[in-house]
Short mmCIF file of C-alpha atoms in Angstrom, two decimals:
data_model
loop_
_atom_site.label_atom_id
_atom_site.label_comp_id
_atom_site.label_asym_id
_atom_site.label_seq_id
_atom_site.Cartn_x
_atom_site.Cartn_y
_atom_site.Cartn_z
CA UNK A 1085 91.89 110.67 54.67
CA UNK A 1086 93.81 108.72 56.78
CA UNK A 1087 92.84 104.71 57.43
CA UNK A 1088 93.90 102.38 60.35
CA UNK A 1089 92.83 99.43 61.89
CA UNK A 1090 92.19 99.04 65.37
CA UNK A 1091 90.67 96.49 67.88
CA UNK A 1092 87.33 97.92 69.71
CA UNK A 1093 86.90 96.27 73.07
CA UNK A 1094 83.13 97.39 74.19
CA UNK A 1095 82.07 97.05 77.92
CA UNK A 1096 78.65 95.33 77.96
CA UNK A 1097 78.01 97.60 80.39
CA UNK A 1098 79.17 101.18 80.11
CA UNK A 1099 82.37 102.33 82.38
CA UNK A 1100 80.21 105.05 83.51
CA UNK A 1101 77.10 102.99 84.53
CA UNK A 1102 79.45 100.35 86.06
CA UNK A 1103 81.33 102.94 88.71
CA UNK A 1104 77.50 104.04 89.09
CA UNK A 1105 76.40 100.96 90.28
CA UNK A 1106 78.77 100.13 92.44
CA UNK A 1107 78.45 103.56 94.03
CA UNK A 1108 74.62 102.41 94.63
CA UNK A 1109 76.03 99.30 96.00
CA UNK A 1110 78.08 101.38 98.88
CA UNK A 1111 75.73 103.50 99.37
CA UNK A 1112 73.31 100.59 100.14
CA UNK A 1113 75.90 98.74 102.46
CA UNK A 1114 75.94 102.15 104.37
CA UNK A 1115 72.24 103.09 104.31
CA UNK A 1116 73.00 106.45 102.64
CA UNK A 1117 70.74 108.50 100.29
CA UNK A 1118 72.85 110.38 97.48
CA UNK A 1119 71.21 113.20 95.65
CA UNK A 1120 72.35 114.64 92.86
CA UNK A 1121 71.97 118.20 92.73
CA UNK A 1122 71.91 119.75 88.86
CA UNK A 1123 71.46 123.17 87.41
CA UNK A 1124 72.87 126.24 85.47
CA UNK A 1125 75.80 127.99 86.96
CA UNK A 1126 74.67 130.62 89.56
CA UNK A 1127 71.10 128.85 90.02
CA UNK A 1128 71.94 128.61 93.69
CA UNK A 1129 72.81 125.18 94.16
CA UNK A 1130 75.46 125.76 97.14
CA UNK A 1131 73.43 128.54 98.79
CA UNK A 1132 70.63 126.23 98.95
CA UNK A 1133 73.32 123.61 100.58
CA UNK A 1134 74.11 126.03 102.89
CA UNK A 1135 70.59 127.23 103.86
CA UNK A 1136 69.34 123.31 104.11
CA UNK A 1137 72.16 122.49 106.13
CA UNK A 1138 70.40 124.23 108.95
CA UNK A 1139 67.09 122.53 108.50
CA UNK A 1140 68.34 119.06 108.15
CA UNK A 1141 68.62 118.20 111.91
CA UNK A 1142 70.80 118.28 114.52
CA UNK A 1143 70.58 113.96 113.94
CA UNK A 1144 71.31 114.12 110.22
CA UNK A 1145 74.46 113.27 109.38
CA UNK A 1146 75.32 114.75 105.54
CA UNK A 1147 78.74 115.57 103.27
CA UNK A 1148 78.92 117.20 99.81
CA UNK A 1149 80.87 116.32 96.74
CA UNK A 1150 81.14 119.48 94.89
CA UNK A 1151 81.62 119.56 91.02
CA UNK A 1152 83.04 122.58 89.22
CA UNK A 1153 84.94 122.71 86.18
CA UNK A 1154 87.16 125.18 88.24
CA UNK A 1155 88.34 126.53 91.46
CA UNK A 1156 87.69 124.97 94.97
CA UNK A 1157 85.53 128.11 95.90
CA UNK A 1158 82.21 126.37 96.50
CA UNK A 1159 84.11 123.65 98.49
CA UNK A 1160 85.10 126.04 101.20
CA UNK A 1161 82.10 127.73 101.46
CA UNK A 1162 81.07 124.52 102.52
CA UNK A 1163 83.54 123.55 104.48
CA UNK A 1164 82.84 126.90 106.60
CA UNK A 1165 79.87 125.33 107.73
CA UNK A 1166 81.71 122.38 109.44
CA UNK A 1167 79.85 119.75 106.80
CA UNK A 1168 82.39 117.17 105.21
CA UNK A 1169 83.18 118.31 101.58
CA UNK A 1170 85.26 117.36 98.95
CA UNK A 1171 86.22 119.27 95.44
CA UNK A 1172 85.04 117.19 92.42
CA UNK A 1173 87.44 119.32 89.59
CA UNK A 1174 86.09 118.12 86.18
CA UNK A 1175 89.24 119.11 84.41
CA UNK A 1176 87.04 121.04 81.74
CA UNK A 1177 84.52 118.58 81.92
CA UNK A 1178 80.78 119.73 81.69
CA UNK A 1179 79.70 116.82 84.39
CA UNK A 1180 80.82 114.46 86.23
CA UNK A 1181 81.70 110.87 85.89
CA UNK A 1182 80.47 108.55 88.09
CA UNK A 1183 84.34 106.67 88.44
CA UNK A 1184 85.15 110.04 90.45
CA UNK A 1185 82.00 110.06 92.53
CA UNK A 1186 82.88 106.70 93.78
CA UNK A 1187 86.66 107.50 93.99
CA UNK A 1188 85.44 110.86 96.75
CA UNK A 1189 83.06 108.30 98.26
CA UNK A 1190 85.35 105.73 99.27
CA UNK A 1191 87.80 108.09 100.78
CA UNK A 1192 85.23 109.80 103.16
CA UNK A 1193 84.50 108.55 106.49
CA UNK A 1194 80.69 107.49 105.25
CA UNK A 1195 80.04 105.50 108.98
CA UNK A 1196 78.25 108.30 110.08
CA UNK A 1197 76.49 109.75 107.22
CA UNK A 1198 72.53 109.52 106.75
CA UNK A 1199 72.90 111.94 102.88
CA UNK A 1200 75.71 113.04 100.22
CA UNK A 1201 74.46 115.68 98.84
CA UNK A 1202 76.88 116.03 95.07
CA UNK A 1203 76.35 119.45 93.33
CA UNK A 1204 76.80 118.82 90.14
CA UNK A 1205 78.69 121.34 87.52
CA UNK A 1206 76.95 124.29 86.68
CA UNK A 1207 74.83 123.27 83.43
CA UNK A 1208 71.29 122.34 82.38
CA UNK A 1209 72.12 119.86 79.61
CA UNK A 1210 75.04 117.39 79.93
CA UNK A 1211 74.77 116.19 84.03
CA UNK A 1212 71.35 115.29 83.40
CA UNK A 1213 72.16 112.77 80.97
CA UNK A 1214 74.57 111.14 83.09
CA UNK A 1215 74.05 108.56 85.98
CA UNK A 1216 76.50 108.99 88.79
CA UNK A 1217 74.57 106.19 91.18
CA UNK A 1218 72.49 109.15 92.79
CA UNK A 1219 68.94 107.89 94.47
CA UNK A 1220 67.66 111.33 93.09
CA UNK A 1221 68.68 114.23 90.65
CA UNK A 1222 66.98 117.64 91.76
CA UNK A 1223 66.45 120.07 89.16
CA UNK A 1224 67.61 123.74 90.70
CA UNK A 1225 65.89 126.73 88.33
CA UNK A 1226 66.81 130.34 89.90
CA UNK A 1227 63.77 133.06 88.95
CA UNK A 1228 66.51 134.99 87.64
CA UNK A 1229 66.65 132.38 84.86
CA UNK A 1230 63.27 132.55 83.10
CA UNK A 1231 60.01 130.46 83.39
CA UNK A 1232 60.71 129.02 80.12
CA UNK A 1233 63.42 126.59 81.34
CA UNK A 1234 61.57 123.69 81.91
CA UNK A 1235 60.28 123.69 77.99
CA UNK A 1236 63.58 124.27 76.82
CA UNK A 1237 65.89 122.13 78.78
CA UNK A 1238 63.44 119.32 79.10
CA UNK A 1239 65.48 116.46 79.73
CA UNK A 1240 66.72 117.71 83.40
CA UNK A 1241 62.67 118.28 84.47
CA UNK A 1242 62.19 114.49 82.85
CA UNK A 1243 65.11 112.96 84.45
CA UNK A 1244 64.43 114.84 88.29
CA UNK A 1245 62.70 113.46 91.01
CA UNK A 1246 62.06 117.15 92.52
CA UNK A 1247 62.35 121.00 91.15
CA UNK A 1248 63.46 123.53 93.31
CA UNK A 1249 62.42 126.76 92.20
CA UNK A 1250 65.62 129.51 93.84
CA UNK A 1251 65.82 133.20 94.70
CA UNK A 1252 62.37 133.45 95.33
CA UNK A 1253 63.05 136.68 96.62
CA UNK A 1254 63.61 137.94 93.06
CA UNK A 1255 59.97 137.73 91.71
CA UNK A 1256 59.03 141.20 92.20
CA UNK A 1257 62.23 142.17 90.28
CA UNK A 1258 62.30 140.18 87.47
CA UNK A 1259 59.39 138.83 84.89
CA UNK A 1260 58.43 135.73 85.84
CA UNK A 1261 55.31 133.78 85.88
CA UNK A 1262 55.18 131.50 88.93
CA UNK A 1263 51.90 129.94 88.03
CA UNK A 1264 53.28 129.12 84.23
CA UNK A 1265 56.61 127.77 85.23
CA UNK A 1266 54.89 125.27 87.05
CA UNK A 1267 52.57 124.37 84.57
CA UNK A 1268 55.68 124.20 82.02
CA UNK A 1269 57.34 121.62 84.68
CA UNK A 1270 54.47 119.80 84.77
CA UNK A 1271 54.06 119.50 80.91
CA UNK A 1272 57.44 117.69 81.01
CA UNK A 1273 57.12 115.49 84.18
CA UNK A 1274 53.42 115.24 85.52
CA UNK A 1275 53.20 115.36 88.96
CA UNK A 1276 57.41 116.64 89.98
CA UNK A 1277 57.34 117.89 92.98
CA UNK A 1278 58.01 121.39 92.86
CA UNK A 1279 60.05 123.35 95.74
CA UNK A 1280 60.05 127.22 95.97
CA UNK A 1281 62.77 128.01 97.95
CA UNK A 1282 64.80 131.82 99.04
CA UNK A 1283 67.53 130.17 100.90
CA UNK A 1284 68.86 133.56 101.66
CA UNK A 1285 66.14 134.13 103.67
CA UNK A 1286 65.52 130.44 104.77
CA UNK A 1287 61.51 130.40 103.19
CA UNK A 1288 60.59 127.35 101.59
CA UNK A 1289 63.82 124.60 102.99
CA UNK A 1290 61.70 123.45 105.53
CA UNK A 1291 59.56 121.80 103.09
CA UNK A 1292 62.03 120.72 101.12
CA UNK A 1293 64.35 119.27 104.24
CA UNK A 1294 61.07 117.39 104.89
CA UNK A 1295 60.99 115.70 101.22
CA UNK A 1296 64.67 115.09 101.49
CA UNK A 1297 63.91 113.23 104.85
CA UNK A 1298 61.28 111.37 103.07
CA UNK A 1299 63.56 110.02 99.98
CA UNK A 1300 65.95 108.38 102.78
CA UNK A 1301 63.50 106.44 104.42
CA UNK B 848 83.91 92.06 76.77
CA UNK B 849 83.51 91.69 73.13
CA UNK B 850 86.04 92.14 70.63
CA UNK B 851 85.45 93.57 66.92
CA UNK B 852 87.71 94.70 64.17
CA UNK B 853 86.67 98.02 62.44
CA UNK B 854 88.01 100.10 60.14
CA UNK B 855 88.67 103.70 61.43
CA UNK B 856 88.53 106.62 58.80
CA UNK B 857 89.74 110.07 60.11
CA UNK B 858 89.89 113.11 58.68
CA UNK B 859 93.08 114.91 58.91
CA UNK B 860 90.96 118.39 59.12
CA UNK B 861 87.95 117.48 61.82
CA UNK B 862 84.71 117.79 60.43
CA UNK B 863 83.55 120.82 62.93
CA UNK B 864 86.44 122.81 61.84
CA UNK B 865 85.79 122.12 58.65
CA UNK B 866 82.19 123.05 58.33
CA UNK B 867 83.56 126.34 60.65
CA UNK B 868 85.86 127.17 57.74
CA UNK B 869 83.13 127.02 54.60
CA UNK B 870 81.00 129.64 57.07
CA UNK B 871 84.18 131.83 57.59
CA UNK B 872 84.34 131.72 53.81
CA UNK B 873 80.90 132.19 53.08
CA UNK B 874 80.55 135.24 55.17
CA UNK B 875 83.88 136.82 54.19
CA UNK B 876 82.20 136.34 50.94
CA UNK B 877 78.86 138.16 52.19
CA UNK B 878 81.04 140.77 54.14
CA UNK B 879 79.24 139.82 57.22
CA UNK B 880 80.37 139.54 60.81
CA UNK B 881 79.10 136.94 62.78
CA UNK B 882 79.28 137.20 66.94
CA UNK B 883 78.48 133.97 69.03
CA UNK B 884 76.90 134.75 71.89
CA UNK B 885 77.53 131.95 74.35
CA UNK B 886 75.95 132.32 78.36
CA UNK B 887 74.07 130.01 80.97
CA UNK B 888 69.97 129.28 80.67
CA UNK B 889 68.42 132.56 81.43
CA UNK B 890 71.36 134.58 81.04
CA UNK B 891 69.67 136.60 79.02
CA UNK B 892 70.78 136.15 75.73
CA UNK B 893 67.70 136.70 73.83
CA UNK B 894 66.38 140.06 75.90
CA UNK B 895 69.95 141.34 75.18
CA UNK B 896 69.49 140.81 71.26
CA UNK B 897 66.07 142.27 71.54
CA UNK B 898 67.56 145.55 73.44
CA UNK B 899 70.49 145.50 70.81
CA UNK B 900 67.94 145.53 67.55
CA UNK B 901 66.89 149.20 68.68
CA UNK B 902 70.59 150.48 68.88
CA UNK B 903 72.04 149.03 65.71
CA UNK B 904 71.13 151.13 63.92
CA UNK B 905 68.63 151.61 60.81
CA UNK B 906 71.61 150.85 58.08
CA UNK B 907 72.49 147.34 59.53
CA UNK B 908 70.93 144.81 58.27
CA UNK B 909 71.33 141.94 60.93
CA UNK B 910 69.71 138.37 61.07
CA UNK B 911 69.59 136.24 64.53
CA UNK B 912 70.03 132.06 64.53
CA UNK B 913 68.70 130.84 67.81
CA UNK B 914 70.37 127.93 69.35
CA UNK B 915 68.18 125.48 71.78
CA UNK B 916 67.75 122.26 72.94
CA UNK B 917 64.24 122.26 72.24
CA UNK B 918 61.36 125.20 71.48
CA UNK B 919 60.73 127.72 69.02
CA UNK B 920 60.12 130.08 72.21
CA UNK B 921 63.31 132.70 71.51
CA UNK B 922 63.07 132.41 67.42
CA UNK B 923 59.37 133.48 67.85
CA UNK B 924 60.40 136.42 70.03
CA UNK B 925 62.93 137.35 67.65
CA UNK B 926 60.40 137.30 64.73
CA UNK B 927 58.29 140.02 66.94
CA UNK B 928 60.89 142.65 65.95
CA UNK B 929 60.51 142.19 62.48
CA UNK B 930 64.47 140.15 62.31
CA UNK B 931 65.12 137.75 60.20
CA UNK B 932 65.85 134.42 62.55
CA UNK B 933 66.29 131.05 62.44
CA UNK B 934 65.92 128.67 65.55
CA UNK B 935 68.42 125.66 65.17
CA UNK B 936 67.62 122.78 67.63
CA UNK B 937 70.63 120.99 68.59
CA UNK B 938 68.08 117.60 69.65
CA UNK B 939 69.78 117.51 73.13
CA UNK B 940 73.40 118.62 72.16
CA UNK B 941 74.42 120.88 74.61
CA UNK B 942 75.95 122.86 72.19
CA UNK B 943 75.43 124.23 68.00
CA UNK B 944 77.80 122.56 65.44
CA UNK B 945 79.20 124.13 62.88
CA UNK B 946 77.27 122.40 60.02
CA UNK B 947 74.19 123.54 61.64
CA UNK B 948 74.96 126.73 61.40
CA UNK B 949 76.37 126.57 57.70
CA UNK B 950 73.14 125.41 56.60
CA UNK B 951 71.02 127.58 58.01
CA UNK B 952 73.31 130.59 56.91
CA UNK B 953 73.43 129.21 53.17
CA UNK B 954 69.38 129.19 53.48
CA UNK B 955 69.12 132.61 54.66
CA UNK B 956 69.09 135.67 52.25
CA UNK B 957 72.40 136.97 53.21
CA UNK B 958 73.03 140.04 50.44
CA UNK B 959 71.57 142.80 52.63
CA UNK B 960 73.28 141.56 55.83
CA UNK B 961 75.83 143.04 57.88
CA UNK B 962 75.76 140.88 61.12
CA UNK B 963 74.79 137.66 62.37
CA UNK B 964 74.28 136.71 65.74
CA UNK B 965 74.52 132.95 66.58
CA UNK B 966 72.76 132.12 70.06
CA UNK B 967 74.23 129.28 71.09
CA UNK B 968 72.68 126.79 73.55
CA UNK B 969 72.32 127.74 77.14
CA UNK B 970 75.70 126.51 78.49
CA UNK B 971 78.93 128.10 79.58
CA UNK B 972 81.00 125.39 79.50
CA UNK B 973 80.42 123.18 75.90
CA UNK B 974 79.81 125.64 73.43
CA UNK B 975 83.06 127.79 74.41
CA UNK B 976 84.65 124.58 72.97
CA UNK B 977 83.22 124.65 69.31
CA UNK B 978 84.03 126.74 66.66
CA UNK B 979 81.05 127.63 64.34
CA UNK B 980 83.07 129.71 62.08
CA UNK B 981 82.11 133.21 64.04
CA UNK B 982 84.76 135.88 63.62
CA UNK B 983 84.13 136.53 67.92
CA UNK B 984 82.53 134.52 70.56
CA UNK B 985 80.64 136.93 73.11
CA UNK B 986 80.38 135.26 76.91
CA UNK B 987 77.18 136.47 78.57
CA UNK B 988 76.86 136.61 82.55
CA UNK B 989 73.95 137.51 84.34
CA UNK B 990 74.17 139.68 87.22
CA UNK B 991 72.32 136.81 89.29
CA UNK B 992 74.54 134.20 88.58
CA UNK B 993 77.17 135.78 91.04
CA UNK B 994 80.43 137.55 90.47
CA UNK B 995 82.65 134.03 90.89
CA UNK B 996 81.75 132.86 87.48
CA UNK B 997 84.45 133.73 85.09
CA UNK B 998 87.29 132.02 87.90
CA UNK B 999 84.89 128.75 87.81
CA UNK B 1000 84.29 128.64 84.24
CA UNK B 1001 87.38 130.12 82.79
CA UNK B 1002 87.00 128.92 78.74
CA UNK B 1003 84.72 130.65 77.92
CA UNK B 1004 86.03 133.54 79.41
CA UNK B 1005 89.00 132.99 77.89
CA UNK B 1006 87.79 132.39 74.46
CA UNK B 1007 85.47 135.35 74.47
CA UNK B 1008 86.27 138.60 72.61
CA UNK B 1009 84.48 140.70 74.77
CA UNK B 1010 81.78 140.04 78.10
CA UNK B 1011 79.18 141.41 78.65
CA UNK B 1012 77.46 141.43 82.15
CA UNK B 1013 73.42 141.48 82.11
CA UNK B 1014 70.53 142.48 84.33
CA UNK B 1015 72.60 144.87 86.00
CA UNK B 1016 69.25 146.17 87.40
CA UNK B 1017 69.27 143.09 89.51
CA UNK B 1018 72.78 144.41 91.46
CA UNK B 1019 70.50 146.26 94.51
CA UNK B 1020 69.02 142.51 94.84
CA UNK B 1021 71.25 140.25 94.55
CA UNK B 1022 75.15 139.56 96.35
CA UNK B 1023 77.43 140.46 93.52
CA UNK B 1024 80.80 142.68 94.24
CA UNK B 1025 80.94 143.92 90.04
CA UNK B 1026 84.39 144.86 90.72
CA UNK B 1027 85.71 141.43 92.40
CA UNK B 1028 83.72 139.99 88.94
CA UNK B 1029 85.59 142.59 86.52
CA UNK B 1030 88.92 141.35 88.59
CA UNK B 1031 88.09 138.03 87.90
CA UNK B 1032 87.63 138.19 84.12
CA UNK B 1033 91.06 139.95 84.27
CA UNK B 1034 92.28 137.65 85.96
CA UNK B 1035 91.58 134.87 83.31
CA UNK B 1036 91.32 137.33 80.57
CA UNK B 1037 93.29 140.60 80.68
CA UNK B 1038 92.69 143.28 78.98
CA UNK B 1039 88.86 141.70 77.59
CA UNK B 1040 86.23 144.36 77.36
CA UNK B 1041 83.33 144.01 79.55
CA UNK B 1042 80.13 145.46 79.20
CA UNK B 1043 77.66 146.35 81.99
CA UNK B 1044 74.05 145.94 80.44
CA UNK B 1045 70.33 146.34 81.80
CA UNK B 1046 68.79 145.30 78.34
CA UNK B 1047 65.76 145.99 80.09
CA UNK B 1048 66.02 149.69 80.18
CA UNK B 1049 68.75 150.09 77.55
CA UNK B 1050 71.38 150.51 79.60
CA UNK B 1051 74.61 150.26 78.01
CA UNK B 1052 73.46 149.08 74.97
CA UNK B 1053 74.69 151.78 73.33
CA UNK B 1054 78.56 151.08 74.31
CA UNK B 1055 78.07 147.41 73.30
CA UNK B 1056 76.56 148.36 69.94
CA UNK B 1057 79.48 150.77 69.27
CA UNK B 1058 81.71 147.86 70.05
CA UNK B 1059 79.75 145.37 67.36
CA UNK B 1060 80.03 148.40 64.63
CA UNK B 1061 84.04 148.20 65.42
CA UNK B 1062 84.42 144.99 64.86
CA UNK B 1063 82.62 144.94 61.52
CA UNK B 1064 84.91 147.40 59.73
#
C-alpha cells in the first residue's frame, strides 16, 4: 500500500454535463435538433444515415458527427453523399464525451443546418449512459442481433426516445420474433416508438424521416 | 468548486489484476482452461457455445459463466443442455470483473472440469480491456455486423487469441467481402486464427473445437 494526500476539486456540475449543456445552448441559438444515434457495432447506424439522407428533403439541411473508436471509414461513406461530416475518434474510448461534441459543433458551418445527426460508437451499454446535449438518443437494434436485446441492455430502450428496428430484410433468415421484440421494448419503455426500417432497400425511413421531422418542430 | 482533503490509498498491484491472478491460480490448480469469449449484442455468443457443447466431446467436462447486464435469458439456455452455468450480472457495467468471476468459479464444483467459458458482456470495446484471469480471450464477429469491424475496433482484435466469425449462413444476405474481413484482422493481428462458423448448422465447429482441445494440453 502506498498513501498520499491530495486536494479533490469537484465540479458541482459534472465536466461532461457542463460541455452538454452548453451544446444544448448552441444548438438552441441555431434552432437545430441533435440526435444521438446509439447501438452495437454493425447494427446499421450509418446505412440508415445514408438511406434517411434521401428521405429527409430536398429543404432539410443535416451534418453528422461520427464516433468510432477507430478509422475514419464511416466518415467518408458519409461524406460520399455530399452531407457535412466530421470523424469523432474516441481514442479507445467506448463513447463519446460531450467536450468533443461541442468542440466538432463549433467548427462546422451550423447557419444552415435544420439536424446533426451524431452516431455514436458502436456499443449498447456505455453511450447510453452518457449525455452529449442530444434532443434525442435513438436506440438502433439490427434483426441480426436477437429479440432479446431490449431485456438485456435495458438502459439504452429506457434512455431512447425512438427504436429503430434494422435489416428488416433479414427476418426470413434469421430467428426472430417481431411481435416479442416489441413487446420486450415496450416492457422497458411503455409506449417508445418503434421504427422497422431495411435501409438497403429504403422500407420503413419514410416513417421514420417523418418522426425525425416531428422532434424538430 | 469545492475543495476537500482526502486520503488516497492505492494498491501497488490493481485490484482487477489481482483478483485475475487468484483465478489464474485457482484454475492452474484445477487444470482447467478458461477462454473469454468477448463479441457485440447478438453476436452470437451463446448459440456458438450451444453448437460447441455437441463437439467437445463426451470426456470434457466444461462449465459456462454468462456475463450480462441484466437477465437470466442465456444462463437458462445454457442450463437446457444439461451444462453447468452461472449467469453473472455486471448491474450495468459494460463489462465482467475479475472478482466476479473468481467467485463464481470458487462456488462452482470445479474437480471434473476441463474448460470454462466466460461470456462476457455484449461489447467489443470494454471487456477487451479487463483481464479476468482467462488463459485466452476469444473475439466473436457476426457475419452481419460487416467485414470493417476488426480495423474499427482493433483491441479486441488485438488481444484475442483466436476469432471466430459467426452466422456465416447469413453471407448470401448480407454485404460482407470475408476476405477484405480476414485482411483486416491481419492487418491488426497477423498471423491470429480465424474461424468461419454457422453454429446453426455446425459448421466449423469442429475446427474451432479442435483448436479449444489444443490449447488445453
Amino acid at each position: 500500500m502506498t498513501t498520499t494526500e491530495i486536494k479533490v476539486y469537484r465540479d458541482l456540475m459534472g465536466a461532461n454535463e457542463k460541455w452538454a449543456s452548453r451544446t444544448r445552448a448552441l444548438l438552441m441559438e441555431k434552432d437545430i435538433l441533435m440526435l444521438n444515434l446509439i447501438g452495437s457495432p454493425g447494427s446499421g447506424k450509418t446505412t440508415l444515415l445514408e438511406g434517411l439522407s434521401a428521405y429527409l428533403g430536398d429543404g432539410t439541411g443535416f451534418a453528422v458527427l461520427e464516433g468510432d473508436v477507430a478509422t475514419t471509414r464511416d466518415a467518408e461513406r458519409i461524406q460520399e453523399l455530399g452531407v457535412p461530416v466530421s470523424q469523432l475518434l474516441s481514442g479507445g474510448s467506448c463513447h463519446l464525451e460531450a467536450k468533443m461534441v461541442f468542440q466538432a459543433l463549433e467548427d462546422m458551418d451550423l447557419d444552415d443546418l435544420d439536424i446533426v445527426f451524431v452516431e455514436n460508437v458502436g456499443n449498447m451499454v456505455c453511450p447510453a449512459e452518457f449525455d452529449i446535449g442530444e434532443h434525442a438518443k435513438i436506440a438502433v437494434l439490427s434483426i441480426a442481433e436477437g429479440d432479446d436485446k431490449p431485456l438485456k441492455y435495458p438502459l439504452l430502450f429506457q434512455e431512447a426516445e425512438a427504436a429503430v428496428l434494422t435489416k428488416l430484410d433479414l427476418l426470413p433468415h434469421v430467428p426472430f420474433d417481431l411481435p416479442a421484440c416489441r413487446r420486450y421494448i415496450q416492457e422497458v419503455h411503455a409506449r417508445l416508438p418503434v421504427f422497422e426500417v431495411g435501409a438497403l432497400r429504403g422500407e420503413g425511413l419514410s416513417d421514420l424521416a417523418w418522426w425525425i421531422h416531428e422532434q424538430s418542430v
